Tab-separated table of C-alpha atoms and ligand atoms in Angstrom:
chain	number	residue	atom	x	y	z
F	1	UNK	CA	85.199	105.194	77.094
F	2	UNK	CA	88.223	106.143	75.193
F	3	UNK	CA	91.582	104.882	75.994
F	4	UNK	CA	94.979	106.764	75.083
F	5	UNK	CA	97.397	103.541	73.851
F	6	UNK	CA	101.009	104.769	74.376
F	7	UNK	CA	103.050	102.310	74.269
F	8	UNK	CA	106.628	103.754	73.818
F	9	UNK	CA	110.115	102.541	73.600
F	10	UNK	CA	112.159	99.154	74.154
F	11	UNK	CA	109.716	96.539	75.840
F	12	UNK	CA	106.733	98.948	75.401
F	13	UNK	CA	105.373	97.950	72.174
F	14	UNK	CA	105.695	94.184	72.889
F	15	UNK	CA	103.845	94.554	76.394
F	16	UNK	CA	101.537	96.611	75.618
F	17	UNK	CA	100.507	94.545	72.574
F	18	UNK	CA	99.418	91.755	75.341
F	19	UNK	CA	97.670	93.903	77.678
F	20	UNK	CA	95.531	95.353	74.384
F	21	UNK	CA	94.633	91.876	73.356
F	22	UNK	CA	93.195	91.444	77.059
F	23	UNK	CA	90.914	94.478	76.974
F	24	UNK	CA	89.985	93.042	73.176
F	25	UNK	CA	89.159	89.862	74.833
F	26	UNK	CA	86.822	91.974	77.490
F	27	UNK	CA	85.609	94.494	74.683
F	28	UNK	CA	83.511	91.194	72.875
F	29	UNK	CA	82.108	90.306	76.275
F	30	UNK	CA	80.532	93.630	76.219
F	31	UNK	CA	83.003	96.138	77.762
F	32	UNK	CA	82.803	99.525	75.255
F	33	UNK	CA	85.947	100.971	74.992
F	34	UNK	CA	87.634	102.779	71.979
F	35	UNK	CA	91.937	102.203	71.543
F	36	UNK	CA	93.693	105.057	70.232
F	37	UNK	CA	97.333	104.647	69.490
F	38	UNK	CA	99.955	107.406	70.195
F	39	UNK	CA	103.642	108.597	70.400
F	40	UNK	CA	105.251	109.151	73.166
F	41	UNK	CA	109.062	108.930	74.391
F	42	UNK	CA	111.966	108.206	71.566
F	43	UNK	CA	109.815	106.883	69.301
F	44	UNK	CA	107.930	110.258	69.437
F	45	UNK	CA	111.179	112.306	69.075
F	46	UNK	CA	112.110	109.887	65.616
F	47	UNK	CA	108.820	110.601	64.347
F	48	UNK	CA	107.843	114.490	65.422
F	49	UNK	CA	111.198	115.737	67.248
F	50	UNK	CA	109.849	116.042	70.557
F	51	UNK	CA	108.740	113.634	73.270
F	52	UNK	CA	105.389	114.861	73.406
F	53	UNK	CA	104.136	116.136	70.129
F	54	UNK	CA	100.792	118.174	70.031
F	55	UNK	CA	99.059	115.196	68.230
F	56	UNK	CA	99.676	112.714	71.210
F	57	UNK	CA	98.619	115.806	73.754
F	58	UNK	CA	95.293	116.227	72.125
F	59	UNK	CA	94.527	112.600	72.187
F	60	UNK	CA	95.309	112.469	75.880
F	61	UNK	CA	93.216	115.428	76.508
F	62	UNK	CA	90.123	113.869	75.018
F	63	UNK	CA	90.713	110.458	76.830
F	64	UNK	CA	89.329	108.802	79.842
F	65	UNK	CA	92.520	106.748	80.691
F	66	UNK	CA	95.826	106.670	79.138
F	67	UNK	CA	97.652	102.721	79.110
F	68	UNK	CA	101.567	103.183	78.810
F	69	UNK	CA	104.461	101.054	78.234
F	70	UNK	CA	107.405	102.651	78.945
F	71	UNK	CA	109.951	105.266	77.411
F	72	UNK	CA	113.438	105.718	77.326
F	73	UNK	CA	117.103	104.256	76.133
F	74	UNK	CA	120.008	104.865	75.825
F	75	UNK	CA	120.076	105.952	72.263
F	76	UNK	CA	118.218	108.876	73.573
F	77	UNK	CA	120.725	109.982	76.398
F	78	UNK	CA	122.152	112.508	73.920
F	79	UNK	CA	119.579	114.885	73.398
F	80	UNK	CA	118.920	117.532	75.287
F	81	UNK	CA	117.227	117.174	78.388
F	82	UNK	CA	113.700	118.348	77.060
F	83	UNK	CA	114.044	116.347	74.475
F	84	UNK	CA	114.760	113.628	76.724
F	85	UNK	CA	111.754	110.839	76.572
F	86	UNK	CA	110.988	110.697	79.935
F	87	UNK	CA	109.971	114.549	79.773
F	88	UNK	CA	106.726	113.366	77.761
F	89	UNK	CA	105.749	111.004	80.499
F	90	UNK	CA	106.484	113.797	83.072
F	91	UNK	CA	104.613	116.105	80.876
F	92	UNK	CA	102.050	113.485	80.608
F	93	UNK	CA	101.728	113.502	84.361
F	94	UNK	CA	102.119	117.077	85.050
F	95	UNK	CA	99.482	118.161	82.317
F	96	UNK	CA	96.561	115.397	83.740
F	97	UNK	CA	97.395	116.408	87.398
F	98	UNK	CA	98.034	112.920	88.410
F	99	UNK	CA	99.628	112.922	91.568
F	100	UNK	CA	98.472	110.023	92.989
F	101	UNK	CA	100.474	107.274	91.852
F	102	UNK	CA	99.491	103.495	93.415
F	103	UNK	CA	101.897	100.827	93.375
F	104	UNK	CA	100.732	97.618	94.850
F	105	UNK	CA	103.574	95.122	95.933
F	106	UNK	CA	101.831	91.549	96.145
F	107	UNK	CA	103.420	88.351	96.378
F	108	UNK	CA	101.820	85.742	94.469
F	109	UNK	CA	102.289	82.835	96.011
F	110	UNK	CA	103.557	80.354	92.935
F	111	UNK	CA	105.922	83.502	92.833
F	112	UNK	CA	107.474	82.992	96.664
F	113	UNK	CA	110.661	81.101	95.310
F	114	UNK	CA	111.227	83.351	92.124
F	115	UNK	CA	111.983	86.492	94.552
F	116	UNK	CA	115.121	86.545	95.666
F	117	UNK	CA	114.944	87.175	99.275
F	118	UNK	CA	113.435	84.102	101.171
F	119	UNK	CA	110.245	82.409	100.748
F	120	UNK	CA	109.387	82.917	104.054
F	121	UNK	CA	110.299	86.391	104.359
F	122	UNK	CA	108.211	87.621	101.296
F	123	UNK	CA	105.060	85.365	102.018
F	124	UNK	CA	101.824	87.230	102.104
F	125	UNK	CA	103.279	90.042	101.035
F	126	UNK	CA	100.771	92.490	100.424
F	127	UNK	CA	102.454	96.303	100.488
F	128	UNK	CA	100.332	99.530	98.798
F	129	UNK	CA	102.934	102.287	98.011
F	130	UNK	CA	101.295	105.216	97.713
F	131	UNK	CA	103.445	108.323	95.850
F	132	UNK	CA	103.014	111.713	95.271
F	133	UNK	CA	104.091	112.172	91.755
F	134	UNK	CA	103.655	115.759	90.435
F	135	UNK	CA	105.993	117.594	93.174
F	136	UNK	CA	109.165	116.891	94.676
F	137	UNK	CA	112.411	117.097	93.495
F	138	UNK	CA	111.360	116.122	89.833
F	139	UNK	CA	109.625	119.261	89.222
F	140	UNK	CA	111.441	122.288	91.736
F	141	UNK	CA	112.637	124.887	90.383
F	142	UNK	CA	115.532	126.211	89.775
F	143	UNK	CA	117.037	123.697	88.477
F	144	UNK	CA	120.068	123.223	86.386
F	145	UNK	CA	123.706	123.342	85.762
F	146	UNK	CA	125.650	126.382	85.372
F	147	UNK	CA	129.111	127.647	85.893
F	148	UNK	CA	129.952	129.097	89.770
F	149	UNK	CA	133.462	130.234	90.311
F	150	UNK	CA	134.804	128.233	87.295
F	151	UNK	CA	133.764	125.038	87.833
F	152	UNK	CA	129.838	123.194	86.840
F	153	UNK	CA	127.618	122.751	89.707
F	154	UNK	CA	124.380	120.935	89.179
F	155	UNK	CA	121.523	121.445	91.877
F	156	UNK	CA	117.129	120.370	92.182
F	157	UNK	CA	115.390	121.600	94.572
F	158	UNK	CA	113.485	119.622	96.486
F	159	UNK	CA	110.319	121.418	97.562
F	160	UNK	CA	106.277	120.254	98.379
F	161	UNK	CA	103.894	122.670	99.848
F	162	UNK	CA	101.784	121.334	102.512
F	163	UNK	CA	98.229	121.332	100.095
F	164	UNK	CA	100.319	118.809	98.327
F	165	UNK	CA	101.366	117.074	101.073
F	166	UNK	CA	97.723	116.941	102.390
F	167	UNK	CA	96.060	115.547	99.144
F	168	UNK	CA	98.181	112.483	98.587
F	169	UNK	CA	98.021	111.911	102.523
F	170	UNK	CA	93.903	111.936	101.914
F	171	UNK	CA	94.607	109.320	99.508
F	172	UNK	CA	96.736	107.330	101.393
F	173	UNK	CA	94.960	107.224	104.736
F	174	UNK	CA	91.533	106.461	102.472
F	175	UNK	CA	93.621	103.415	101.259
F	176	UNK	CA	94.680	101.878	104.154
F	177	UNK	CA	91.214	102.686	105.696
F	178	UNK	CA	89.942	99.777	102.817
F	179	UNK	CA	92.794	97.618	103.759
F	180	UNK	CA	94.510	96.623	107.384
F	181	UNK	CA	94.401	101.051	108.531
F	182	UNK	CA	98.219	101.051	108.942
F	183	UNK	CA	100.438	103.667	106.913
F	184	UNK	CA	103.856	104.259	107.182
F	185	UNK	CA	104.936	108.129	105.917
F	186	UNK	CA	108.172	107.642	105.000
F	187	UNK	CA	110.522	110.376	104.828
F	188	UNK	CA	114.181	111.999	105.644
F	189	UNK	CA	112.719	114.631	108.230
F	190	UNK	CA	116.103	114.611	110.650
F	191	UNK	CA	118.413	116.261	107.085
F	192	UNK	CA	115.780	118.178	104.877
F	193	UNK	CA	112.923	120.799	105.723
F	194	UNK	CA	111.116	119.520	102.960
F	195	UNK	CA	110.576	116.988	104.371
F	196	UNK	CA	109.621	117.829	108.096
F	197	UNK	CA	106.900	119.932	106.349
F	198	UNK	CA	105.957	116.314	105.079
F	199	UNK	CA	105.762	114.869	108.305
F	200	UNK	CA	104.323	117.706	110.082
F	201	UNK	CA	101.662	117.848	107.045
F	202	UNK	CA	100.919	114.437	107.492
F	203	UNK	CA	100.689	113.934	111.572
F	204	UNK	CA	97.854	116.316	111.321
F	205	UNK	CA	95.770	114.575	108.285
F	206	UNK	CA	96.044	111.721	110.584
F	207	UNK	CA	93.228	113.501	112.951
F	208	UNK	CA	91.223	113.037	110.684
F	209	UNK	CA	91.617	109.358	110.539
F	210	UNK	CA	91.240	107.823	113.779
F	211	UNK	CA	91.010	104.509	112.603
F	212	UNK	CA	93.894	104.605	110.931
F	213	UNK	CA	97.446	103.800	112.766
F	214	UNK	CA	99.734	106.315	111.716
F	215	UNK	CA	103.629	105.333	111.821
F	216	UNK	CA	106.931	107.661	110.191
F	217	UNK	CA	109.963	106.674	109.212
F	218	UNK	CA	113.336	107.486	107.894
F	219	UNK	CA	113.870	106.579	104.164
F	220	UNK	CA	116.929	104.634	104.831
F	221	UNK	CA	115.930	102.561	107.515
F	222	UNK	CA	112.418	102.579	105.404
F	223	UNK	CA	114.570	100.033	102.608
F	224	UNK	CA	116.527	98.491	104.925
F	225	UNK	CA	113.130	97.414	106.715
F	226	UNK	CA	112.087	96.681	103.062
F	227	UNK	CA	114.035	93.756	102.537
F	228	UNK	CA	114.288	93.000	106.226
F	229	UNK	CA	110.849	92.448	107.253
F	230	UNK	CA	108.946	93.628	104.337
F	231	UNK	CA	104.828	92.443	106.177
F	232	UNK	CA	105.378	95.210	108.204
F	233	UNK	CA	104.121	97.174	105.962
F	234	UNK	CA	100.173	97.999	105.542
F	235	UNK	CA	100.394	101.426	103.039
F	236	UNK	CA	103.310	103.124	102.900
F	237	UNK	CA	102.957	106.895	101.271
F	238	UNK	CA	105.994	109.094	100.505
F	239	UNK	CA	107.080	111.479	97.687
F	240	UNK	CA	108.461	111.455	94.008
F	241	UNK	CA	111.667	110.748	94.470
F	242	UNK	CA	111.396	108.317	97.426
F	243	UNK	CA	108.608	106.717	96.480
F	244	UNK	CA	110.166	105.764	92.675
F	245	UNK	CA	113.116	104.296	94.438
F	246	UNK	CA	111.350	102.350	97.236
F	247	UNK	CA	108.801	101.062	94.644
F	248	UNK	CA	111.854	99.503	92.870
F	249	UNK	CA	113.119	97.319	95.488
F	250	UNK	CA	109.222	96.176	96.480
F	251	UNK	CA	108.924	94.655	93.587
F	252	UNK	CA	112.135	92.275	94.033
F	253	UNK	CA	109.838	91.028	96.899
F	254	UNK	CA	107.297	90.150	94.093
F	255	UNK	CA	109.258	88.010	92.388
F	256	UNK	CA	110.331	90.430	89.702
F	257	UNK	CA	109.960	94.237	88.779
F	258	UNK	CA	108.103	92.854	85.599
F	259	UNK	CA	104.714	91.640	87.825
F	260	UNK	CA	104.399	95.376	89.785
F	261	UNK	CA	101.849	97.932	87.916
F	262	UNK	CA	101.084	101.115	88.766
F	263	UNK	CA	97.947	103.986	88.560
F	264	UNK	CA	98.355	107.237	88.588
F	265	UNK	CA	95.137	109.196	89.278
F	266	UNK	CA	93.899	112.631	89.275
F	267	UNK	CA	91.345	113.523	92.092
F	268	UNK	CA	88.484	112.647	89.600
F	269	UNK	CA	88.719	109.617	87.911
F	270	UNK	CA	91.226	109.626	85.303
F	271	UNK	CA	93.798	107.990	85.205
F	272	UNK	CA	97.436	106.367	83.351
F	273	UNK	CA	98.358	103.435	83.777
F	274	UNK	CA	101.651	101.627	83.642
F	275	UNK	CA	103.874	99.010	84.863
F	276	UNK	CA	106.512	100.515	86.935
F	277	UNK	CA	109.185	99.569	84.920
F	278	UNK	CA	111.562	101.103	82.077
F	279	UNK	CA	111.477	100.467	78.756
F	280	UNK	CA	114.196	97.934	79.541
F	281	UNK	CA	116.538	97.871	76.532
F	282	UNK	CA	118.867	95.055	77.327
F	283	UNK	CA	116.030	92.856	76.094
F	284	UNK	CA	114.084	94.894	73.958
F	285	UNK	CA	112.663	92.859	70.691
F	286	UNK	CA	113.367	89.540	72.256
F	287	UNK	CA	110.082	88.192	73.018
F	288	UNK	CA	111.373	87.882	76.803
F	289	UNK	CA	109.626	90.797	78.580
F	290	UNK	CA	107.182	90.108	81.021
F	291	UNK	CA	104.045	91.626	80.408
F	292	UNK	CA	101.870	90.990	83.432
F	293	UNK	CA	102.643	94.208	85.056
F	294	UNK	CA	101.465	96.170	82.161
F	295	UNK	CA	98.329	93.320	81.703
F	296	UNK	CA	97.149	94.096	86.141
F	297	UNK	CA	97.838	97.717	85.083
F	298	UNK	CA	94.515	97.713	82.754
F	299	UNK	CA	92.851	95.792	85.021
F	300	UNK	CA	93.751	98.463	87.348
F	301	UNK	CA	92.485	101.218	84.692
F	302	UNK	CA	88.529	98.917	84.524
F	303	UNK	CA	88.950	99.576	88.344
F	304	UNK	CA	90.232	102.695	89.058
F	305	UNK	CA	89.075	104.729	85.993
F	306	UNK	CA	86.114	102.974	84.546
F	307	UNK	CA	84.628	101.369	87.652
F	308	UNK	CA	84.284	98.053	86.317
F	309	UNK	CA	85.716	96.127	89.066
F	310	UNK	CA	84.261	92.363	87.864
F	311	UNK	CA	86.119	93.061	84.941
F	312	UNK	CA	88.851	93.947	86.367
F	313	UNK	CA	88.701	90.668	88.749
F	314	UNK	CA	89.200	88.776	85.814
F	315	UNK	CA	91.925	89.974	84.620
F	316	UNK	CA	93.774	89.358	87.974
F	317	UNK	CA	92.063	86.021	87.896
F	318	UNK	CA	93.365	84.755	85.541
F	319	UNK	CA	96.656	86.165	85.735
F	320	UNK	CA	96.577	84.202	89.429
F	321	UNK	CA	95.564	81.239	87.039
F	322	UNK	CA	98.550	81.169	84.317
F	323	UNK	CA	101.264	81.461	87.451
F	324	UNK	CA	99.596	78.906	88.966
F	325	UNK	CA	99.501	76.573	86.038
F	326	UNK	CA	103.111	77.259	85.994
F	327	UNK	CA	103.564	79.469	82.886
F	328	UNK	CA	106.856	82.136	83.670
F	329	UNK	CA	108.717	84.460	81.933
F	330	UNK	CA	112.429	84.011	81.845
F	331	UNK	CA	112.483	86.558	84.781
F	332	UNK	CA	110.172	84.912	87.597
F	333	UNK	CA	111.463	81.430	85.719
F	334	UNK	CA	112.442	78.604	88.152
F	335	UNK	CA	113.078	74.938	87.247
F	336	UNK	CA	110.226	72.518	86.457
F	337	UNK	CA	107.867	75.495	85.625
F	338	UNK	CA	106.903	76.511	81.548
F	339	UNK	CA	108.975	79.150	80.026
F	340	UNK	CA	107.277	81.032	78.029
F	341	UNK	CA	107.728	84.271	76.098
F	342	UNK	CA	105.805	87.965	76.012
F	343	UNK	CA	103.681	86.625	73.474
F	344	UNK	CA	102.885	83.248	74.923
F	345	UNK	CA	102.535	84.998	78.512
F	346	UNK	CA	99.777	87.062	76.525
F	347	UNK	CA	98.295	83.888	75.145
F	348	UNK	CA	98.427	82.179	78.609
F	349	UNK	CA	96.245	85.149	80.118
F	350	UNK	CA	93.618	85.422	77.129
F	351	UNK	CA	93.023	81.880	77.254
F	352	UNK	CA	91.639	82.130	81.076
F	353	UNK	CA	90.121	85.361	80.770
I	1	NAD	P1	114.230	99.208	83.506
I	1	NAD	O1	113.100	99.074	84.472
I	1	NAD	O2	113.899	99.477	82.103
I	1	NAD	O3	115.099	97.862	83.551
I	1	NAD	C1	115.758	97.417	84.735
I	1	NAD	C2	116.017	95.918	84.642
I	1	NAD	O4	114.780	95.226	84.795
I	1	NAD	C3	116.584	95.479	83.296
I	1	NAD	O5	117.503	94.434	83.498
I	1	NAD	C4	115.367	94.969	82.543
I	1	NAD	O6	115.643	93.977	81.590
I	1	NAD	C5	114.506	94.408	83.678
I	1	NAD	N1	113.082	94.517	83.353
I	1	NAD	C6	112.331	95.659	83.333
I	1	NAD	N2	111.089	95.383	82.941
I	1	NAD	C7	111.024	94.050	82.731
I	1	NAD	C8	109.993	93.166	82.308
I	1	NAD	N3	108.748	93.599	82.020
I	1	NAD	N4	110.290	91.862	82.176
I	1	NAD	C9	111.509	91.392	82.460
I	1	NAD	N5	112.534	92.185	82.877
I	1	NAD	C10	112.288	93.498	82.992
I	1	NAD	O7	115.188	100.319	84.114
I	1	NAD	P2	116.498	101.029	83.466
I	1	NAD	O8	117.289	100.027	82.740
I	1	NAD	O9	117.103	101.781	84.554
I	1	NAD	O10	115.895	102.073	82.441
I	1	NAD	C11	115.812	101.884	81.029
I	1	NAD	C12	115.116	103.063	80.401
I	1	NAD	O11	113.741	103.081	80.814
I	1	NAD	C13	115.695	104.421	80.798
I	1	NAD	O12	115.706	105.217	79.650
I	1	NAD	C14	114.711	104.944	81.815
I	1	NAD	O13	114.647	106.344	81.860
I	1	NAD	C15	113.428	104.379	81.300
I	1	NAD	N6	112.366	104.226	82.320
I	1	NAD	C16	111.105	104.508	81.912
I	1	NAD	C17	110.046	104.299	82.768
I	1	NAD	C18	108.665	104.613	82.304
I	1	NAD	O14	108.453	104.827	81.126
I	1	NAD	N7	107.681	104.640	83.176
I	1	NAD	C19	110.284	103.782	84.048
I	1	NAD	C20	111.599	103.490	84.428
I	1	NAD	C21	112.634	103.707	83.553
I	2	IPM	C1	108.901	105.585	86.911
I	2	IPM	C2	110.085	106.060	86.117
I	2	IPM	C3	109.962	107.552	85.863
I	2	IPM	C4	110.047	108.255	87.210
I	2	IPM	C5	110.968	108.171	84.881
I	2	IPM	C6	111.056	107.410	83.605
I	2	IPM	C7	110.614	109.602	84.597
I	2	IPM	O1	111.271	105.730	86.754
I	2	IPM	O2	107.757	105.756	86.448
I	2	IPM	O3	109.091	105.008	87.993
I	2	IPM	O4	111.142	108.501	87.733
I	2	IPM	O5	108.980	108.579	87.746
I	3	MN	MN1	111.014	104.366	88.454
């Protein structure tokens, strides 16, 4: 088993530091894994000029799973777009196939007061987003700005063709066949074709999936409902650009976007794996950053990619453990709990691994 370590820019270095001391902890209880560091993002274009230099390609070629922290900043919002960090992690994505991207939005309890919506609207929250994440609007051409009649215009195109529609549906009707068999396909099917194709694609995956109960709905009443009555949910799938935005504002129900991670999966088994968030640069080098997202993320990976689900029990274990012994980072920190930092977070999990 070898596993790509990219941790990136801002945060990433810092959170991925405690999620690598976690699979240490694992790797001297008998889980074989090699760590291979790489660049990737900024840091990638200080040290090779691009985002995603051939060295860091080859590495994540040869491995089974890739563990990311996050790129970006905005020292970087100069350079020209494929230059830009996030092109390596699109690149990243692109190149591996993975357009399955998981997102699991679950409310700890100990966590209930740190969100800010009410306790009792986020309890039991237990939300799988499931999005597409090699189509869409991200990657439809043309794309670009150019001059028209004297003045810039700037235009995407938003496009999915219905084999991709039907392979992330697969996925996301499997999912909610091992959880409560309700999805919600969320999408904007009254303004864009696209997206009709989406729905249509979808509506007849679902007869394949009896079992499953298949609901659609508009993306704008899908985050109102979000924050309204968030339980409704079961498995929500929709695409890219949707599904990056709506994955934001679940994790506000968890308490904090530092607690949400994420898998991206090809249709075998490999996989990267990240927390959802950015590379957050407003605290960057503070010792402040949250690192359980990135931490459930390589549990995730054990799962997902290696198979090792006991292993990757533990992990969430004793993640479940530290927030219940009241250990929080500044962002999920409420009075009379323990504020700790990054590193004492990771300290905190190792200790009841
Ligand atoms: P962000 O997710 O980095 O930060 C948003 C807010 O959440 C900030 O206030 C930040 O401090 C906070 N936050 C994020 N992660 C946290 C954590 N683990 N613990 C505590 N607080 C946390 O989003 P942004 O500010 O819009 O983007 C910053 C940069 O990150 C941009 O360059 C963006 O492109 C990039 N980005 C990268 C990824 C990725 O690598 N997967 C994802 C999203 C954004
Ligand atoms: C995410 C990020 C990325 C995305 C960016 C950094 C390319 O926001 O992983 O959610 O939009 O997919
Ligand atoms: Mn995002």
């Amino acid at each position: 088993m070898k596993i790509a370590i990219l941790a990136g820019d801002g945060i990433g270095p810092e959170i991925v530091a405690q999620a690598v001391r976690v699979l240490q902890a694992l790797r001297s209880d008998g889980l074989k894994f090699e760590l291979e560091p790489g660049l990737l993002g900024g840091c990638a274009v200080e040290a090779a000029g691009e985002p995603f230099p051939e060295v860091t390609r080859k590495l994540v070629a040869d491995a089974d799973a890739v563990l990311l922290g996050a790129v970006g900043g905005p020292q970087y919002d100069a350079l020209p777009r494929r230059q830009r960090p996030e092109q390596g992690l699109l690149s990243i994505r692109r190149m591996l196939n993975l357009f399955a991207n998981l997102r699991p939005a679950i409310l700890h309890p100990e966590l209930a007061n740190a969100s800010t919506l009410k306790p009792e609207v986020v309890a039991g929250l237990d939300i799988l987003i499931v999005r597409e994440l090699t189509g869409d609007i991200y990657f439809g051409e043309p794309r670009g700005i150019e001059r028209r009649d004297g003045q810039r215009v700037g235009y995407n195109t938003m496009i999915y063709s219905e084999a991709e529609i039907r392979r992330i549906a697969h996925v996301a009707f499997q999912a909610a066949r091992k959880r409560n068999r309700r999805l919600c396909s969320v999408d904007k099917m009254n303004v864009l074709e696209c997206t009709q194709l989406w729905r249509d694609v979808v509506t007849e995956t679902a007869k394949e999936y009896p079992d499953v109960e298949l609901s659609h709905m508009l993306v704008d009443n899908a985050a109102m409902q979000l924050v309204r009555n968030p339980r409704q949910f079961d498995v929500v799938v929709t695409g890219n650009m949707f599904g990056d935005i709506l994955s934001d504002e679940a994790s506000m129900l968890t308490g904090s976007i530092g607690m949400l991670p994420s898998a991206s999966l090809d249709d075998r088994s490999k996989g990267l794996y990240e927390p959802i968030h950015g590379s957050a640069p407003d605290i960057a080098g503070k010792d402040v950053a949250n690192p359980l997202a990135t931490i459930l993320s390589a549990a995730m990976m054990l799962r997902y990619t290696f198979d090792e689900e006991a292993a990757a029990v533990r992990i969430e274990s004793a993640v479940k453990k530290v927030l219940a012994g009241g250990y929080r980072t500044r962002d999920i920190y409420e009075p009379g709990t323990k504020k700790v930092g990054t590193a004492a977070m990771g300290d905190a999990v190792l200790a009841n691994i």
